[in-house]
Amino acid sequence: MRSFLFRKLKDRFMHVLMFLLAIVAIFPLASVFIYVFQQGWPALSFDFLTHDPTPVGEVGGGFANALMGSVILVAIGAAIGIPWGVSCGLYLSEYPRTKMAYVLRFTTDVMTGIPSIVVGLFVYSFVVMTMKGFSALAGGISLAIIMIPSIARTTEEILKLVPDHIREAGLALGLPRWKVIIHIVLRGSLGGVVTGLMLSIARAAGETAPLLFTAFNNRFFSTSLTEPIASLPVQIYSYAISPFADWHQQAWAGALVLVLFVFVMNLTTRIILVKRSQGHD
Amino acid sequence: MALLLSMVFMLLARAWPLLQITGLRFFTTLEWNPVTEEYGAAAFIYGTIVSSLLAVLIATPVSVGVALFLTEVVRGPFAKVIGFLIEMLAAVPSVVYGLWGIFVLAPFIREKIQIPVGSKFGEFFLFQGPPLGVGMLSAGIILAIMITPTITTICREVFHAISRNQREAALAIGSTRWEMMRISVLSSSRTGILGALILGLGRAMGETMAVTMVIGNRNDISFSLFAPAQTMSSIIANEYNEAQGTSHLAALAAIGFALFFVSLAINIAARFIILRVTGRSK
């Protein structure tokens, strides 16, 4: 029989260890944040946000093309992905027992695990090769493919929280099924669904690999859908691996913008979720 | 509602790489020479497997420890804050991790780990090679950081699924809190933790950007932790846009297909295991 003291010491030791492990886990996050702010803040300026890249060595120049590009790409991705994903989520939550639902659930689970670069390869072979060139459209499509499974899953989860008796009440009043779904179930969970959408958008904004061979990159400001287009993550990537120090600076600043965007989206969704759960009881 | 196209997506994703003409030897050859048109993917398969395994090795104690910490030790608002921070780990885009990796992690590894360890144990096969900073070790660490939230979240769910009675029973017979965790929580969650690890492995194998930026891009196998390497995803990211000739593209596409297939298999296996443990899929 072990001495009680030994067991107690072990218990204390394990508690301290777990606490330290938590610190170890959070430490990289803190480090990344600190460095991104420290390195990126000095390079962030009005010029940075509004100018296109200048040739290497020239002062000034910014990320305007990349910022616009990301906005366009995410917008295309959302325009395709949100309706598709939400309708999948709706279907899964309203008709969960059908054969189709099992197949669909399996497929979406599988799709969440596809490496993003493979998505890029796929869109390359079907869109870029048919269009004979890189384009913003192709990039938007690959972002949509990445967004759809996560939107579908979160929509399904949120809609499942709506209690059945609300649906039954709608049906009892004589509403057709589709009206019940859209007006009652969806309307009531709009907050939760929107937070899911925001998280997916934040994730899509940070994706790089699928854009490498779909939207490619563009040194100039472009809003055309059929031309290659710059994007924030891809530009950060190409600047980061370049040998030029001022490009590294700009890469940090771009990373700062990206991280701020993602952080704000995540924080906002948290706040919305907390407000909802407080208001619902 | 037009969703069966998702299935078609998967099936058609196979159509493209069937341009390959080399056959099964592709996966065991080491040569990767676009000029002489000799392609062998062995180096990349090695790179992917080793970096992902390394990542899981590093991430497991941390993730399981944090999950235990969050479910057993801390309460309420403290747990929420830490949980939020762990999820923020997952929200950081991988380019940003790569950027941090190049300019912060790699120099740190070079100065603080590779040079001291290399000078003392340089002959040991794990530590051979010049102190470059980038390489297998850095890639493993960055991947570990990226998969920690995945493993932690699943472990938390698995631990939550254990009924209070188990915990109270262990405490009732006089165990310390740690012994209670070991007895009631950890030993019954073995399968669930395994599922979480496999899911983390799958994520690590599919990760592209952060790995590409710190792996060193050397198309060869080396057993040293300090050696630069190349993974399946990083070779595609690096060479696809400049690939000349259909055989180069086909080789890269074949690698992409292999990557797809492997991460698919791993993800399905992991979800199956987790489903059995928690009663619902995640």
XYZ file of C-alpha atoms in Angstrom:
563
model
C 0.000 0.000 0.000
C 1.576 3.257 -1.107
C 2.119 5.815 1.556
C -0.507 8.499 1.582
C 2.129 11.204 1.410
C 3.506 9.786 -1.800
C 0.094 9.683 -3.388
C -0.641 13.191 -2.264
C 2.618 14.470 -3.710
C 1.895 12.738 -6.965
C -1.520 14.348 -7.019
C -0.045 17.805 -6.475
C 2.618 17.157 -9.045
C 0.070 16.110 -11.648
C -2.021 19.188 -11.014
C 0.972 21.422 -11.502
C 1.931 19.482 -14.615
C -1.500 19.923 -16.135
C -1.407 23.619 -15.424
C 2.016 23.851 -17.065
C 0.770 21.927 -20.082
C -2.046 24.419 -20.447
C 0.519 27.197 -20.435
C 2.591 25.319 -23.016
C -0.459 25.004 -25.210
C -1.354 28.680 -25.007
C 2.193 29.938 -25.251
C 2.503 29.693 -29.054
C -0.735 31.601 -29.443
C 0.626 34.390 -27.284
C 3.926 34.312 -29.133
C 2.271 34.478 -32.536
C 0.059 37.346 -31.467
C 2.900 39.271 -29.905
C 5.164 38.900 -32.915
C 2.425 39.708 -35.396
C 1.594 42.881 -33.528
C 5.170 43.809 -32.853
C 6.400 43.278 -36.401
C 3.285 44.197 -38.256
C 2.169 47.323 -36.503
C 5.036 49.579 -37.668
C 4.432 48.611 -41.266
C 0.706 49.175 -41.108
C -0.209 52.529 -42.547
C -2.799 54.202 -44.692
C -0.470 53.658 -47.631
C -0.369 49.987 -46.883
C -4.094 49.666 -47.067
C -4.647 51.704 -50.164
C -1.679 51.184 -52.469
C -0.702 48.357 -54.740
C 2.692 46.708 -54.465
C 5.593 48.705 -55.849
C 8.685 47.156 -57.424
C 11.124 45.766 -54.897
C 13.273 48.380 -53.271
C 10.936 51.260 -53.858
C 9.497 52.799 -50.760
C 5.828 52.512 -50.098
C 3.550 50.090 -51.741
C 0.928 48.148 -49.992
C -1.570 45.391 -50.028
C -4.579 47.040 -51.576
C -4.785 44.485 -54.371
C -4.590 41.628 -51.917
C -7.212 43.075 -49.606
C -9.637 43.695 -52.436
C -8.899 40.287 -53.854
C -9.643 38.559 -50.591
C -12.902 40.453 -50.285
C -13.940 39.394 -53.772
C -12.873 35.783 -53.327
C -14.603 35.386 -49.998
C -17.692 37.079 -51.411
C -17.838 34.600 -54.296
C -17.214 31.729 -51.948
C -19.927 32.918 -49.618
C -22.371 33.570 -52.452
C -22.012 29.977 -53.598
C -21.315 28.346 -50.286
C -23.915 29.908 -48.025
C -27.049 28.931 -49.938
C -25.692 25.490 -50.698
C -24.465 24.879 -47.158
C -27.520 26.251 -45.422
C -29.861 24.189 -47.549
C -27.825 21.078 -46.798
C -27.975 21.911 -43.109
C -31.718 22.515 -43.334
C -32.253 19.213 -45.041
C -30.183 17.349 -42.491
C -32.021 18.799 -39.542
C -35.542 18.508 -40.934
C -35.354 15.087 -42.528
C -32.728 13.359 -40.444
C -33.816 9.793 -40.854
C -33.883 9.420 -44.580
C -31.327 7.443 -46.541
C -30.270 10.631 -48.283
C -29.526 12.225 -44.911
C -27.113 9.473 -43.934
C -25.330 9.732 -47.231
C -25.201 13.496 -46.968
C -23.942 13.481 -43.414
C -21.223 11.042 -44.346
C -20.185 13.117 -47.345
C -20.014 16.370 -45.414
C -17.978 14.731 -42.684
C -15.627 13.430 -45.289
C -15.385 16.773 -47.017
C -14.349 18.540 -43.847
C -11.290 16.352 -43.813
C -10.120 16.969 -47.357
C -6.782 18.787 -47.390
C -7.301 22.249 -48.816
C -4.581 21.787 -51.382
C -6.436 18.833 -52.831
C -9.489 21.052 -53.206
C -7.262 23.417 -55.150
C -6.099 20.594 -57.420
C -9.659 19.564 -58.064
C -10.831 23.054 -58.949
C -7.731 23.442 -61.128
C -8.620 20.449 -63.216
C -12.239 21.394 -63.635
C -12.316 25.146 -63.734
C -8.878 26.458 -64.556
C -8.263 24.005 -67.338
C -11.665 24.575 -68.890
C -11.313 28.305 -68.690
C -7.708 28.071 -69.864
C -6.518 30.388 -67.148
C -6.503 31.262 -63.498
C -9.383 33.342 -62.312
C -11.062 34.839 -59.310
C -14.032 32.640 -60.105
C -11.963 29.505 -59.697
C -10.596 30.775 -56.409
C -14.066 31.604 -55.173
C -15.309 28.152 -56.127
C -12.556 26.436 -54.166
C -13.319 28.600 -51.138
C -16.972 27.666 -51.503
C -16.086 23.967 -51.534
C -14.202 24.467 -48.312
C -16.999 26.449 -46.710
C -19.927 24.214 -47.608
C -19.311 21.283 -45.246
C -18.653 23.451 -42.205
C -21.663 25.678 -42.912
C -23.855 22.619 -43.360
C -22.704 21.081 -40.108
C -23.079 24.182 -37.968
C -26.454 25.020 -39.505
C -27.648 21.526 -38.779
C -26.455 21.709 -35.175
C -28.162 25.044 -34.563
C -31.408 24.026 -36.207
C -31.539 20.788 -34.281
C -31.759 22.849 -31.125
C -35.191 24.103 -32.114
C -37.630 21.953 -30.132
C -39.991 19.786 -32.100
C -43.124 21.220 -30.619
C -42.491 24.496 -32.396
C -42.469 22.724 -35.720
C -45.574 20.809 -34.756
C -47.290 24.006 -33.723
C -46.602 25.450 -37.156
C -47.903 22.351 -38.888
C -50.935 22.293 -36.613
C -51.794 25.794 -37.755
C -51.972 24.505 -41.294
C -48.716 25.829 -42.703
C -47.117 23.790 -45.468
C -43.905 22.045 -44.427
C -41.613 24.322 -46.345
C -43.113 27.402 -44.736
C -42.616 25.887 -41.332
C -39.004 25.277 -42.123
C -38.196 28.645 -43.550
C -40.334 31.002 -41.548
C -40.371 29.354 -38.183
C -37.358 27.161 -37.726
C -34.853 29.194 -39.685
C -36.118 32.582 -38.588
C -35.923 31.601 -34.979
C -32.344 30.391 -35.145
C -31.000 33.132 -37.358
C -28.533 34.314 -34.733
C -26.927 30.933 -34.365
C -26.850 30.295 -38.082
C -25.253 33.667 -38.731
C -22.520 32.997 -36.205
C -21.772 29.735 -37.970
C -21.571 31.625 -41.257
C -19.233 34.192 -39.776
C -16.898 31.511 -38.505
C -16.811 29.852 -41.905
C -16.091 33.166 -43.570
C -13.265 33.825 -41.147
C -11.813 30.458 -41.944
C -12.135 30.890 -45.689
C -10.452 34.286 -45.501
C -7.350 32.644 -44.138
C -7.087 29.801 -46.625
C -4.048 29.874 -48.856
C -3.403 26.504 -50.423
C -6.548 26.237 -52.542
C -5.897 29.662 -54.005
C -2.363 28.878 -55.121
C -3.430 27.302 -58.352
C -6.865 28.724 -58.830
C -6.772 32.440 -58.282
C -2.983 32.463 -58.570
C -1.829 35.991 -57.809
C -1.860 39.404 -59.381
C 0.475 42.301 -58.817
C -2.182 44.758 -59.752
C -5.492 45.788 -58.419
C -8.153 43.802 -60.174
C -11.858 43.306 -59.790
C -12.347 41.095 -62.792
C -13.768 37.684 -62.157
C -12.027 35.987 -65.023
C -8.522 37.205 -64.331
C -6.081 35.989 -61.704
C -6.465 37.895 -58.515
C -4.354 38.581 -55.471
C -5.433 37.547 -52.035
C -4.219 38.391 -48.588
C -2.959 34.958 -47.498
C -1.275 34.214 -50.831
C 0.456 37.576 -50.846
C 1.614 37.069 -47.276
C 3.007 33.717 -48.324
C 4.888 34.971 -51.354
C 6.305 37.931 -49.453
C 7.319 35.767 -46.526
C 9.390 33.372 -48.594
C 11.002 36.150 -50.594
C 14.532 37.321 -49.813
C 13.611 40.971 -49.338
C 13.448 42.479 -45.876
C 10.878 45.136 -46.648
C 8.650 42.487 -48.125
C 8.972 40.556 -44.883
C 7.823 43.672 -43.066
C 4.793 43.902 -45.303
C 4.092 40.220 -44.805
C 3.896 40.798 -41.061
C 1.574 43.734 -41.579
C -0.641 41.624 -43.812
C -0.639 38.904 -41.198
C -1.697 41.483 -38.635
C -4.679 42.477 -40.756
C -5.644 38.837 -41.239
C -5.270 37.929 -37.593
C -7.259 40.974 -36.483
C -10.032 40.083 -38.891
C -10.224 36.481 -37.715
C -10.004 37.469 -34.073
C -12.757 40.074 -34.365
C -15.037 37.607 -36.163
C -14.488 34.972 -33.504
C -14.998 37.387 -30.639
C -18.172 38.739 -32.217
C -19.635 35.287 -32.625
C -18.851 34.526 -28.996
C -20.618 37.667 -27.869
C -23.640 36.942 -30.031
C -23.846 33.412 -28.678
C -23.653 34.591 -25.093
C -26.342 37.207 -25.681
C -28.591 34.616 -27.257
C -28.271 32.130 -24.460
C -28.946 34.855 -21.916
C -32.028 36.047 -23.717
C -33.556 32.697 -24.324
C -34.397 31.390 -20.884
C -31.357 19.788 -52.798
C -28.523 19.529 -55.235
C -26.184 18.005 -52.725
C -25.493 14.695 -54.279
C -23.000 16.687 -56.311
C -20.808 16.429 -53.262
C -20.558 12.746 -53.921
C -19.755 13.394 -57.519
C -17.031 15.727 -56.340
C -15.320 12.918 -54.589
C -15.614 10.483 -57.417
C -14.421 12.918 -60.014
C -11.472 13.955 -57.917
C -10.006 10.656 -58.935
C -10.375 11.207 -62.612
C -7.560 13.695 -62.969
C -4.569 11.824 -61.584
C -5.230 8.864 -63.782
C -2.899 10.509 -66.215
C -0.123 8.846 -64.333
C 1.707 6.145 -66.212
C 4.341 5.038 -63.831
C 2.571 2.448 -61.765
C 3.114 1.384 -58.183
C 6.869 1.812 -58.161
C 6.069 5.518 -57.942
C 5.593 5.275 -54.249
C 8.845 3.637 -53.403
C 11.334 5.403 -55.606
C 13.436 8.147 -54.197
C 14.390 10.001 -57.348
C 12.564 13.222 -58.059
C 14.023 14.733 -61.141
C 11.701 16.699 -63.413
C 14.471 17.146 -65.932
C 15.116 13.493 -66.556
C 11.441 12.763 -65.928
C 12.057 10.333 -63.142
C 9.525 10.658 -60.394
C 9.430 8.891 -57.113
C 7.356 9.909 -54.168
C 9.110 8.031 -51.396
C 10.754 11.112 -49.909
C 7.447 12.933 -49.619
C 5.572 10.031 -48.134
C 8.328 9.714 -45.567
C 8.176 13.458 -44.906
C 4.429 13.497 -44.449
C 4.333 10.465 -42.209
C 7.240 11.449 -40.011
C 6.219 15.075 -39.577
C 2.652 14.099 -38.743
C 3.700 11.378 -36.313
C 6.119 13.779 -34.671
C 3.327 16.311 -34.369
C 0.982 13.804 -32.754
C 3.753 12.694 -30.423
C 4.332 16.234 -29.237
C 0.698 17.266 -29.179
C -0.719 14.260 -27.312
C 0.535 14.896 -23.785
C -0.234 18.583 -24.118
C -3.735 18.145 -25.531
C -4.803 15.360 -23.222
C -3.374 17.255 -20.270
C -5.204 20.421 -21.211
C -8.451 18.515 -21.788
C -8.141 16.910 -18.365
C -7.287 20.286 -16.908
C -10.376 21.837 -18.422
C -12.808 19.115 -17.474
C -11.546 18.096 -14.056
C -9.516 20.811 -12.493
C -10.872 24.238 -13.316
C -14.369 25.509 -13.152
C -16.602 28.075 -14.764
C -15.223 31.283 -16.205
C -11.594 30.226 -15.959
C -12.299 27.148 -18.036
C -14.246 29.199 -20.554
C -11.367 31.592 -21.080
C -8.813 28.864 -21.520
C -11.168 26.963 -23.771
C -11.631 30.065 -25.890
C -7.873 30.516 -26.168
C -7.429 26.938 -27.286
C -10.042 27.477 -29.964
C -8.255 30.614 -31.070
C -5.251 28.400 -31.701
C -7.373 26.715 -34.319
C -8.575 29.969 -35.814
C -5.146 31.348 -36.709
C -4.637 30.943 -40.458
C -1.831 28.600 -41.364
C 0.126 31.221 -43.339
C 0.442 33.216 -40.163
C 1.790 30.149 -38.384
C 4.186 29.690 -41.279
C 5.318 33.296 -41.092
C 5.866 32.962 -37.364
C 7.621 29.688 -38.001
C 10.097 31.168 -40.446
C 11.007 34.224 -38.423
C 10.503 33.145 -34.835
C 10.463 29.393 -34.414
C 13.227 28.461 -36.865
C 15.832 30.849 -35.452
C 14.845 29.764 -31.949
C 15.302 26.119 -32.827
C 18.555 26.866 -34.549
C 20.072 28.875 -31.728
C 18.658 27.224 -28.669
C 18.268 23.627 -29.715
C 20.169 22.650 -32.806
C 23.478 24.293 -32.017
C 23.808 23.136 -28.399
C 22.464 19.660 -29.090
C 24.403 19.361 -32.319
C 27.706 20.208 -30.709
C 27.275 17.660 -27.932
C 25.389 14.837 -29.629
C 26.100 15.566 -33.249
C 27.045 11.996 -33.990
C 23.740 10.538 -32.908
C 21.626 9.763 -35.939
C 18.695 11.830 -34.747
C 20.701 14.991 -34.450
C 22.947 14.914 -37.444
C 23.219 17.672 -39.927
C 23.919 21.383 -40.016
C 21.861 23.685 -37.795
C 19.509 25.155 -40.339
C 16.546 25.928 -38.140
C 14.083 24.729 -40.728
C 13.476 21.051 -41.023
C 11.572 18.142 -39.646
C 11.663 19.301 -36.039
C 10.245 22.745 -36.772
C 7.577 21.253 -38.977
C 6.655 18.777 -36.278
C 6.368 21.493 -33.668
C 4.237 23.777 -35.809
C 1.952 20.917 -36.771
C 1.669 19.956 -33.109
C 0.538 23.493 -32.299
C -2.030 23.353 -35.062
C -3.559 20.020 -34.142
C -3.662 20.628 -30.384
C -7.079 22.300 -30.462
C -8.537 19.441 -32.499
C -7.344 16.775 -30.103
C -8.233 18.840 -27.041
C -11.798 19.478 -28.150
C -12.510 15.843 -28.895
C -10.908 14.720 -25.649
C -13.064 17.168 -23.742
C -16.167 15.702 -25.308
C -15.017 12.202 -24.551
C -14.317 13.082 -20.932
C -17.691 14.775 -20.614
C -19.385 11.631 -21.809
C -18.249 9.771 -18.714
C -20.950 9.812 -16.083
C -20.436 11.503 -12.753
C -21.002 8.243 -10.959
C -17.695 6.913 -12.157
C -15.838 9.879 -10.809
C -17.698 9.908 -7.518
C -17.133 6.193 -7.079
C -13.393 6.593 -7.403
C -13.369 9.474 -4.936
C -15.564 7.519 -2.557
C -13.010 4.758 -2.174
C -10.383 7.257 -1.232
C -8.454 8.176 -4.357
C -6.740 11.488 -4.778
C -8.041 13.630 -7.620
C -5.291 12.515 -9.947
C -5.964 8.872 -9.154
C -9.624 9.511 -9.817
C -8.778 10.970 -13.202
C -6.551 8.052 -14.012
C -9.050 5.445 -12.908
C -12.424 6.738 -14.018
C -11.650 9.142 -16.814
C -8.501 8.135 -18.604
C -8.803 4.385 -18.624
C -12.357 4.416 -19.933
C -11.558 7.009 -22.579
C -8.717 5.137 -24.219
C -10.650 4.502 -27.411
C -11.943 8.040 -27.571
C -8.486 9.489 -27.072
C -7.217 7.217 -29.788
C -9.899 8.540 -32.105
C -8.907 12.100 -31.252
C -5.262 11.318 -31.988
C -6.081 9.762 -35.319
C -8.173 12.777 -36.270
C -5.268 14.993 -35.298
C -2.981 12.838 -37.419
C -5.300 13.294 -40.363
C -5.282 17.046 -39.935
C -1.515 17.128 -39.661
C -1.104 15.146 -42.853
C -3.313 17.510 -44.793
C -1.773 20.722 -43.558
C 0.038 22.569 -46.287
C 1.123 26.147 -45.853
C 2.738 26.227 -42.444
C 4.619 23.035 -43.243
C 5.794 24.293 -46.631
C 7.273 27.353 -45.021
C 9.351 25.580 -42.398
C 10.185 22.182 -43.749
C 13.263 23.144 -45.684
C 12.236 21.748 -49.058
C 14.757 19.033 -49.630
C 13.574 16.054 -51.653
C 15.327 13.333 -49.758
C 14.977 11.009 -46.819
C 17.101 11.572 -43.785
C 16.655 10.135 -40.355
C 17.851 13.188 -38.509
C 15.342 15.413 -36.782
C 17.266 18.434 -37.889
C 17.260 17.596 -41.562
C 15.170 19.509 -44.038
C 12.537 17.427 -45.753
C 9.532 17.632 -48.010
C 5.960 16.496 -47.524
C 3.355 15.490 -50.070
C 1.489 18.734 -49.639
C 4.570 20.928 -49.703
C 5.907 19.488 -52.942
C 2.570 20.161 -54.606
C 2.471 23.693 -53.232
C 6.008 24.343 -54.340
C 6.125 22.846 -57.791
C 2.645 22.773 -59.205
C 2.546 26.216 -60.708
C 5.882 25.806 -62.425
C 5.552 22.239 -63.500
C 6.634 21.728 -67.067
C 5.298 18.971 -69.161
C 2.402 16.690 -68.583
C 4.382 14.005 -66.774
C 5.515 16.424 -64.070
C 1.954 17.598 -63.557
C 0.707 14.038 -63.595
C 3.224 13.028 -60.962
C 2.181 15.896 -58.736
C -1.457 15.095 -59.300
C -0.769 11.505 -58.355
C 0.715 12.699 -55.105
C -2.361 14.821 -54.555
C -4.551 11.826 -55.119
C -2.516 9.751 -52.673
C -2.792 12.513 -50.105
C -6.528 12.723 -50.630
C -6.952 9.018 -50.291
C -4.837 8.687 -47.174
C -6.436 11.589 -45.296
C -9.841 10.269 -46.287
C -9.077 6.859 -44.837
C -7.674 8.315 -41.645
C -10.577 10.708 -41.163
C -13.177 8.002 -41.682
C -11.414 5.710 -39.238
C -11.160 8.447 -36.640
C -14.785 9.491 -36.923
C -15.914 5.925 -36.686
C -14.008 5.459 -33.451
C -15.234 8.726 -31.980
C -18.802 7.963 -32.973
C -18.704 4.731 -31.066
C -17.406 6.406 -27.960
C -19.492 9.541 -27.665
C -22.641 8.345 -29.349
C -22.658 11.145 -31.862
C -20.327 12.353 -34.537
C -18.398 15.591 -34.341
